Amino acid sequence: QVQLVESGGGLVQSGGSLRLSCVASGRSFICDVMGWFRQAPGKEREFVSAISSDGSGTIYPVVVKGRCTISRDNAKNTAYLQMNGLKPEETAVYYCAASRALRVVASTRRYDYWGQGTQVTVSS
């Protein structure tokens, strides 16, 4: 089992920045691909980014590429998501997830463990 706890969400103005953190416990963090997703009310969960177990590989969808950066510190069992230039339509609950996949993946179905989420609200 893996327990994931997100933090760092909050209220930010349009164009602002936030840094989310995800602390993992319960099994070997360094083996897992880590991902970030978000879900707005009434919408499906959306992929935001993912990072390989050793941090050498990352993927982003076009909608966030250039504005978001995923990273990880395996010594601290922590993954991060730096978000810049936030837009009101990016208001959502942001989730951290862990996957036992061998490479970075974007599908929610490939992730085995999920955190409880942290709310990000972007005001216009």
Short mmCIF file of C-alpha atoms in Angstrom, two decimals:
data_model
loop_
_atom_site.label_atom_id
_atom_site.label_comp_id
_atom_site.label_asym_id
_atom_site.label_seq_id
_atom_site.Cartn_x
_atom_site.Cartn_y
_atom_site.Cartn_z
CA GLN A 1 0.00 0.00 0.00
CA VAL A 2 1.00 3.59 -0.64
CA GLN A 3 -0.36 6.61 1.16
CA LEU A 4 -0.20 9.93 -0.64
CA VAL A 5 -0.83 13.29 0.99
CA GLU A 6 -1.06 16.47 -1.08
CA SER A 7 -0.60 20.00 0.18
CA GLY A 8 -0.01 23.48 -1.17
CA GLY A 9 -3.38 24.25 -2.68
CA GLY A 10 -5.21 27.48 -2.04
CA LEU A 11 -6.63 30.63 -3.55
CA VAL A 12 -4.56 32.49 -6.12
CA GLN A 13 -5.28 35.26 -8.58
CA SER A 14 -5.28 34.70 -12.31
CA GLY A 15 -1.69 34.64 -13.55
CA GLY A 16 -0.38 33.59 -10.17
CA SER A 17 1.65 30.58 -9.11
CA LEU A 18 1.36 27.68 -6.71
CA ARG A 19 3.59 24.80 -5.76
CA LEU A 20 1.88 21.58 -4.79
CA SER A 21 3.60 18.84 -2.81
CA CYS A 22 2.82 15.14 -2.45
CA VAL A 23 4.41 13.10 0.30
CA ALA A 24 4.36 9.33 -0.13
CA SER A 25 4.68 6.62 2.47
CA GLY A 26 4.12 2.89 2.76
CA ARG A 27 6.35 1.42 0.09
CA SER A 28 9.36 2.25 -2.00
CA PHE A 29 8.60 5.64 -3.49
CA ILE A 30 11.55 5.51 -5.84
CA CYS A 31 9.97 2.65 -7.78
CA ASP A 32 6.85 4.53 -8.74
CA VAL A 33 5.96 6.82 -11.57
CA MET A 34 4.27 9.85 -10.02
CA GLY A 35 1.50 11.81 -11.65
CA TRP A 36 -0.67 14.86 -11.06
CA PHE A 37 -4.29 15.10 -12.14
CA ARG A 38 -7.09 17.59 -11.57
CA GLN A 39 -10.84 17.43 -11.49
CA ALA A 40 -13.24 20.33 -11.70
CA PRO A 41 -16.88 20.01 -10.59
CA GLY A 42 -18.92 18.12 -13.15
CA LYS A 43 -15.87 17.22 -15.27
CA GLU A 44 -13.73 14.15 -15.72
CA ARG A 45 -10.38 13.82 -14.04
CA GLU A 46 -7.72 15.38 -16.26
CA PHE A 47 -4.05 14.53 -16.61
CA VAL A 48 -1.63 17.35 -15.70
CA SER A 49 1.82 15.77 -15.64
CA ALA A 50 3.88 12.71 -14.77
CA ILE A 51 7.48 11.94 -13.88
CA SER A 52 9.48 8.74 -14.11
CA SER A 53 10.78 6.96 -11.02
CA ASP A 54 14.28 8.43 -11.38
CA GLY A 55 13.08 11.86 -12.49
CA SER A 56 14.65 11.66 -15.93
CA GLY A 57 11.41 11.59 -17.89
CA THR A 58 8.39 13.90 -17.75
CA ILE A 59 5.26 14.40 -19.82
CA TYR A 60 2.71 17.21 -19.98
CA PRO A 61 -0.44 17.80 -21.99
CA VAL A 62 -0.41 20.79 -24.32
CA VAL A 63 -2.76 22.79 -22.08
CA VAL A 64 -0.16 23.08 -19.30
CA LYS A 65 3.14 22.61 -21.14
CA GLY A 66 5.48 25.51 -20.50
CA ARG A 67 3.56 26.63 -17.41
CA CYS A 68 3.84 23.58 -15.16
CA THR A 69 6.88 21.68 -13.95
CA ILE A 70 6.80 18.33 -12.17
CA SER A 71 9.73 17.22 -10.06
CA ARG A 72 10.54 14.79 -7.29
CA ASP A 73 12.94 14.32 -4.42
CA ASN A 74 13.29 10.60 -3.79
CA ALA A 75 15.27 11.20 -0.60
CA LYS A 76 12.21 12.98 0.81
CA ASN A 77 9.59 10.69 -0.79
CA THR A 78 8.03 13.82 -2.24
CA ALA A 79 6.75 14.89 -5.64
CA TYR A 80 6.08 18.50 -6.60
CA LEU A 81 4.04 20.40 -9.14
CA GLN A 82 5.02 24.00 -9.83
CA MET A 83 2.22 25.84 -11.62
CA ASN A 84 2.68 29.28 -13.15
CA GLY A 85 0.33 31.51 -15.09
CA LEU A 86 -2.73 29.92 -13.55
CA LYS A 87 -6.09 30.54 -15.18
CA PRO A 88 -9.58 30.58 -13.62
CA GLU A 89 -10.58 27.54 -15.67
CA GLU A 90 -7.85 25.59 -13.88
CA THR A 91 -9.78 25.76 -10.64
CA ALA A 92 -10.08 22.15 -9.51
CA VAL A 93 -9.12 19.59 -6.94
CA TYR A 94 -5.58 18.47 -7.73
CA TYR A 95 -4.63 14.87 -7.06
CA CYS A 96 -1.30 13.14 -6.74
CA ALA A 97 -1.08 9.52 -7.90
CA ALA A 98 1.46 6.69 -8.00
CA SER A 99 1.84 4.10 -10.73
CA ARG A 100 3.78 0.84 -10.90
CA ALA A 101 4.19 1.35 -14.64
CA LEU A 102 7.70 1.09 -16.01
CA ARG A 103 7.47 4.42 -17.82
CA VAL A 104 5.56 7.67 -17.53
CA VAL A 105 1.86 7.28 -18.32
CA ALA A 106 -1.06 9.68 -18.60
CA SER A 107 -4.13 7.48 -18.20
CA THR A 108 -5.88 7.44 -14.85
CA ARG A 109 -6.33 3.68 -15.29
CA ARG A 110 -2.58 3.16 -15.03
CA TYR A 111 -2.35 4.69 -11.56
CA ASP A 112 -2.68 2.45 -8.56
CA TYR A 113 -2.74 4.83 -5.61
CA TRP A 114 -4.31 8.25 -5.16
CA GLY A 115 -4.16 11.02 -2.61
CA GLN A 116 -7.19 12.79 -1.20
CA GLY A 117 -6.62 15.92 -3.28
CA THR A 118 -5.94 19.57 -2.59
CA GLN A 119 -8.19 22.41 -3.75
CA VAL A 120 -6.79 25.03 -6.10
CA THR A 121 -8.97 28.06 -6.77
CA VAL A 122 -7.94 30.67 -9.31
CA SER A 123 -9.84 33.94 -9.14
CA SER A 124 -10.32 36.19 -12.15
#
